[in-house]
C-alpha atoms as one frame of an Amber mdcrd trajectory, in Angstrom:
protein
  50.699  21.112 -42.111  49.688  19.663 -38.628  51.873  20.232 -35.442  52.684
  16.578 -35.319  54.523  16.751 -38.226  56.943  19.337 -36.796  59.943  18.044
 -35.052  60.330  18.989 -31.244  63.400  21.499 -32.407  61.182  23.042 -34.955
  58.278  23.313 -32.657  60.384  25.093 -29.791  61.849  27.402 -32.567  58.655
  28.550 -33.461  57.254  28.972 -29.878  60.461  30.802 -29.162  60.913  33.072
 -31.922  57.951  34.658 -34.126  55.223  32.308 -32.499  53.443  28.966 -33.295
  50.310  30.164 -35.440  47.619  27.492 -35.174  43.735  27.264 -35.946  41.659
  26.906 -32.907  38.238  27.213 -35.072  36.868  30.565 -36.360  40.102  32.150
 -34.821  43.644  31.905 -35.487  46.249  32.011 -32.343  49.816  32.578 -31.977
  51.356  31.391 -29.006  55.202  32.205 -27.536  57.015  30.866 -24.934  60.553
  29.715 -24.168  59.588  27.354 -21.362  61.097  23.920 -22.219  58.534  22.117
 -20.008  55.732  23.903 -21.608  56.919  23.324 -25.171  57.005  19.552 -24.539
  53.407  19.786 -23.167  51.904  21.809 -25.873  54.011  19.343 -28.492  51.905
  16.601 -27.339  48.785  18.290 -26.477  48.646  20.565 -29.843  49.486  17.641
 -31.927  46.549  17.602 -34.105  46.078  21.232 -35.075  46.696  22.622 -38.501
  49.502  25.639 -38.754  48.317  28.759 -40.217  49.792  30.280 -43.101  51.942
  33.365 -42.492  49.723  35.532 -44.574  46.639  34.941 -42.736  45.378  37.162
 -39.902  46.028  36.107 -36.427  43.344  37.083 -33.797  45.046  36.532 -30.552
  48.927  36.912 -29.859  49.490  35.348 -26.243  52.697  34.620 -24.353  53.730
  32.722 -21.449  56.806  34.408 -19.925  59.209  34.016 -16.880  58.719  36.299
 -14.050  60.735  37.567 -10.969  59.284  38.286  -7.645  61.003  40.454  -4.931
  58.524  38.778  -2.330  59.415  35.471  -3.604  62.834  35.743  -4.913  63.558
  31.868  -5.250  60.165  30.987  -6.670  60.004  30.201 -10.480  57.125  32.095
 -11.663  55.523  32.648 -14.840  52.885  34.906 -16.126  50.306  35.006 -19.358
  50.501  38.046 -21.502  48.017  39.118 -24.537  49.121  42.025 -26.817  51.423
  42.868 -23.924  49.059  42.957 -21.185  48.847  40.850 -18.017  45.401  39.829
 -16.810  46.406  37.472 -14.088  49.222  37.791 -11.730  52.160  35.311 -11.806
  51.562  31.676 -11.029  54.061  28.788 -10.222  56.184  27.570 -13.282  54.055
  24.275 -12.877  50.886  25.978 -13.611  52.144  27.380 -17.176  49.694  25.245
 -19.306  46.681  25.948 -17.222  47.439  29.702 -16.962  47.897  29.699 -20.821
  44.422  27.771 -21.427  42.405  29.861 -19.092  44.194  33.235 -20.732  43.040
  31.970 -23.983  39.393  31.390 -22.807  39.480  34.973 -21.011  40.335  36.350
 -24.273  37.954  35.063 -26.471  35.307  35.600 -23.917  36.077  39.558 -23.693
  36.982  40.112 -27.279  34.546  38.262 -29.414  31.500  40.297 -29.876  30.575
  39.487 -33.549  29.524  35.976 -32.343  26.851  35.114 -29.554  29.030  33.398
 -26.865  26.952  31.273 -24.621  28.757  29.661 -21.464  28.142  26.185 -22.645
  29.496  23.074 -23.590  28.426  21.945 -27.331  28.654  18.448 -29.203  27.460
  17.391 -32.606  25.585  14.246 -33.351  23.600  13.174 -36.723  24.420  16.500
 -38.156  23.017  18.894 -35.189  24.379  20.484 -32.323  23.388  19.509 -28.871
  24.121  22.415 -26.442  24.923  21.733 -22.695  24.351  25.165 -21.138  25.501
  25.180 -17.597  27.004  26.868 -14.333  30.715  26.205 -13.363  30.696  23.015
 -11.338  27.910  21.487 -12.807  29.922  18.912 -14.441  29.647  19.997 -18.223
  33.383  19.577 -18.982  33.309  16.031 -17.649  30.017  15.332 -19.416  31.131
  16.699 -22.976  34.486  14.582 -22.291  32.495  11.460 -21.977  30.298  12.303
 -24.896  33.305  12.962 -27.389  34.481   9.815 -26.787  31.100   7.815 -27.329
  30.101   9.227 -30.965  29.986  12.754 -30.722  31.992  15.597 -32.082  33.091
  18.274 -29.880  32.610  21.662 -30.468  33.595  23.210 -27.114  33.363  22.377
 -23.573  33.259  26.177 -22.382  31.641  28.304 -25.104  28.613  27.865 -27.704
  29.776  30.000 -30.361  26.845  31.315 -32.548  26.556  33.265 -35.413  23.415
  35.295 -34.603  21.837  35.953 -37.892  22.109  32.574 -39.518  22.116  30.755
 -36.229  25.038  28.510 -37.037  27.461  27.035 -34.465  31.132  27.337 -34.852
  33.189  24.459 -33.402  36.203  25.522 -30.836  37.703  22.376 -29.821  40.542
  23.217 -27.307  42.172  21.657 -24.344  39.496  20.680 -21.732  40.285  21.262
 -18.191  39.139  18.178 -15.874  39.245  19.280 -11.969  39.755  17.495  -9.002
  37.301  14.388  -8.606  36.730  14.365 -12.193  40.096  13.814 -13.127  39.924
  10.200 -11.979  36.576   9.818 -12.905  37.612  10.143 -16.440  40.684   8.152
 -16.079  38.808   5.233 -14.915  35.785   5.634 -17.755  37.801   6.827 -20.485
  41.387   4.799 -20.452  41.895   5.837 -24.309  41.625   9.754 -23.566  44.868
  11.707 -24.039  45.606  13.673 -20.835  48.090  16.296 -20.084  50.318  16.546
 -16.703  48.427  16.718 -13.321  48.745  20.329 -12.115  48.173  20.830  -8.774
  47.467  23.934  -6.514  45.706  26.244  -8.957  42.783  28.395  -7.945  40.259
  25.706  -9.024  42.626  22.884  -7.380  44.109  20.122  -9.393  43.799  20.389
 -12.959  44.440  17.905 -15.855  43.766  18.852 -19.553  41.974  16.257 -21.890
  42.625  16.791 -25.597  40.078  16.907 -28.204  39.645  14.109 -30.427  41.394
  14.133 -33.796  37.900  14.070 -35.486  36.741  16.952 -33.681  40.076  19.226
 -34.737  39.915  17.876 -38.394  36.366  18.928 -38.668  36.569  22.383 -36.864
  35.730  24.470 -40.015  32.443  22.555 -40.038  29.397  24.615 -38.844  25.926
  23.390 -37.816  22.781  24.491 -36.266  21.405  23.274 -33.078  18.524  21.114
 -32.270  18.724  20.382 -28.702  19.383  22.313 -25.574  19.854  20.356 -22.401
  20.993  21.677 -18.980  22.995  19.072 -17.310  23.244  18.778 -13.701  25.540
  15.909 -11.801  23.941  14.967  -8.355  25.716  12.211  -6.646  23.398   9.108
  -6.388  20.676  10.667  -8.621  18.421   8.352 -10.912  18.782   9.893 -14.358
  15.828  12.199 -15.175  15.568  13.995 -18.753  12.816  16.345 -18.500  11.185
  18.865 -20.939  11.995  22.562 -20.156   9.469  25.416 -20.678  10.692  27.619
 -23.689  10.181  30.604 -21.396  12.862  29.183 -18.772  15.313  28.174 -21.285
  15.397  31.427 -22.889  16.170  32.914 -19.459  18.713  30.472 -18.732  20.299
  30.706 -22.014  20.210  34.554 -22.018  21.886  34.764 -18.335  24.424  32.214
 -19.524  25.693  34.265 -22.312  29.034  36.414 -21.926  28.036  39.066 -24.414
  24.102  39.137 -24.266  23.881  42.551 -23.055  26.672  43.661 -25.507  24.837
  42.512 -28.495  21.383  43.740 -27.362  18.526  43.535 -29.817  20.705  41.249
 -32.082  21.249  38.748 -29.202  17.408  38.790 -28.086  16.198  37.790 -31.677
  19.051  35.251 -31.910  18.345  33.616 -28.465  14.620  33.673 -29.380  14.941
  31.932 -32.634  17.232  29.232 -31.161  14.857  28.550 -28.487  11.814  28.241
 -30.936  13.939  25.771 -32.947  15.376  23.525 -30.349  13.863  20.721 -27.984
  14.562  21.776 -24.504  15.484  19.532 -21.471  16.865  19.433 -18.148  19.277
  16.481 -17.310  19.931  15.059 -13.862  22.371  12.135 -13.421  24.868  10.442
 -11.602  25.986   7.709 -14.150  27.599   8.449 -17.299  26.044   5.285 -19.094
  22.477   6.440 -17.952  23.133  10.074 -19.304  24.651   8.555 -22.555  21.428
   6.304 -22.840  19.119   9.194 -22.673  21.105  11.592 -24.547  21.483   9.075
 -27.117  17.665   8.564 -27.349  17.138  12.220 -27.658  19.509  12.938 -30.569
  18.477   9.691 -32.268  15.054  11.054 -32.699
């Protein structure tokens, strides 16, 4: 059963009661909140996710709750909780959706160690994964949002989830936070995209979330091996360049971009070594979506 099959009242009852339990890839998630504005937003943004049977194990239990502040007695604040803990300070009510999504990312990053977690977008084309590892601000979310609407299946804009022994990547298609100038870029380039509300004033500026395509969510149990690793960077006015990258440099960039490389030790070393040896490695510089799409299509058609 999908979230979209629930009425708003049924959906609200789950969120306000024992929790909305949904599948988000290799994990199950339980979300609780009684905030009416957030309930309406999630009913739209989570429409295509499948509900989890009550007998299945849920890895993460998260909540968004109202908070009072002595210093700001009239402010309407909310806070993210995971298993009763509060890793973030309270934020204004209007930022409930963004603090929920960032909180879920944090929980995945710090609690998952049976998979190797690359800080990387990942998409699939022609039955194989294209990894797009990059530091924050390099444009990987915007690029993967564009690819998702141009024939690529979204795995994630944030995590490359790899089973270290088998080399398989797990899809984790979640809401993608567009920030500041990238919001209007996507509004203009992808008018068909489903976007959430504009959330100003966050620590990262103004944020708007883009929903994964329904196909990406419907196929979130289909794992695939990687074939291409491309390190993207958006540079204003730059001509598109897709250049080979030495495997040694790709290894170093991947290893330093992994959340839990040191925690996994030798397992991670062997996994990254095998991954790099089995992939074509490139560096992409671009300023225009159409140009980037052309060279990435040529690469993934080969």
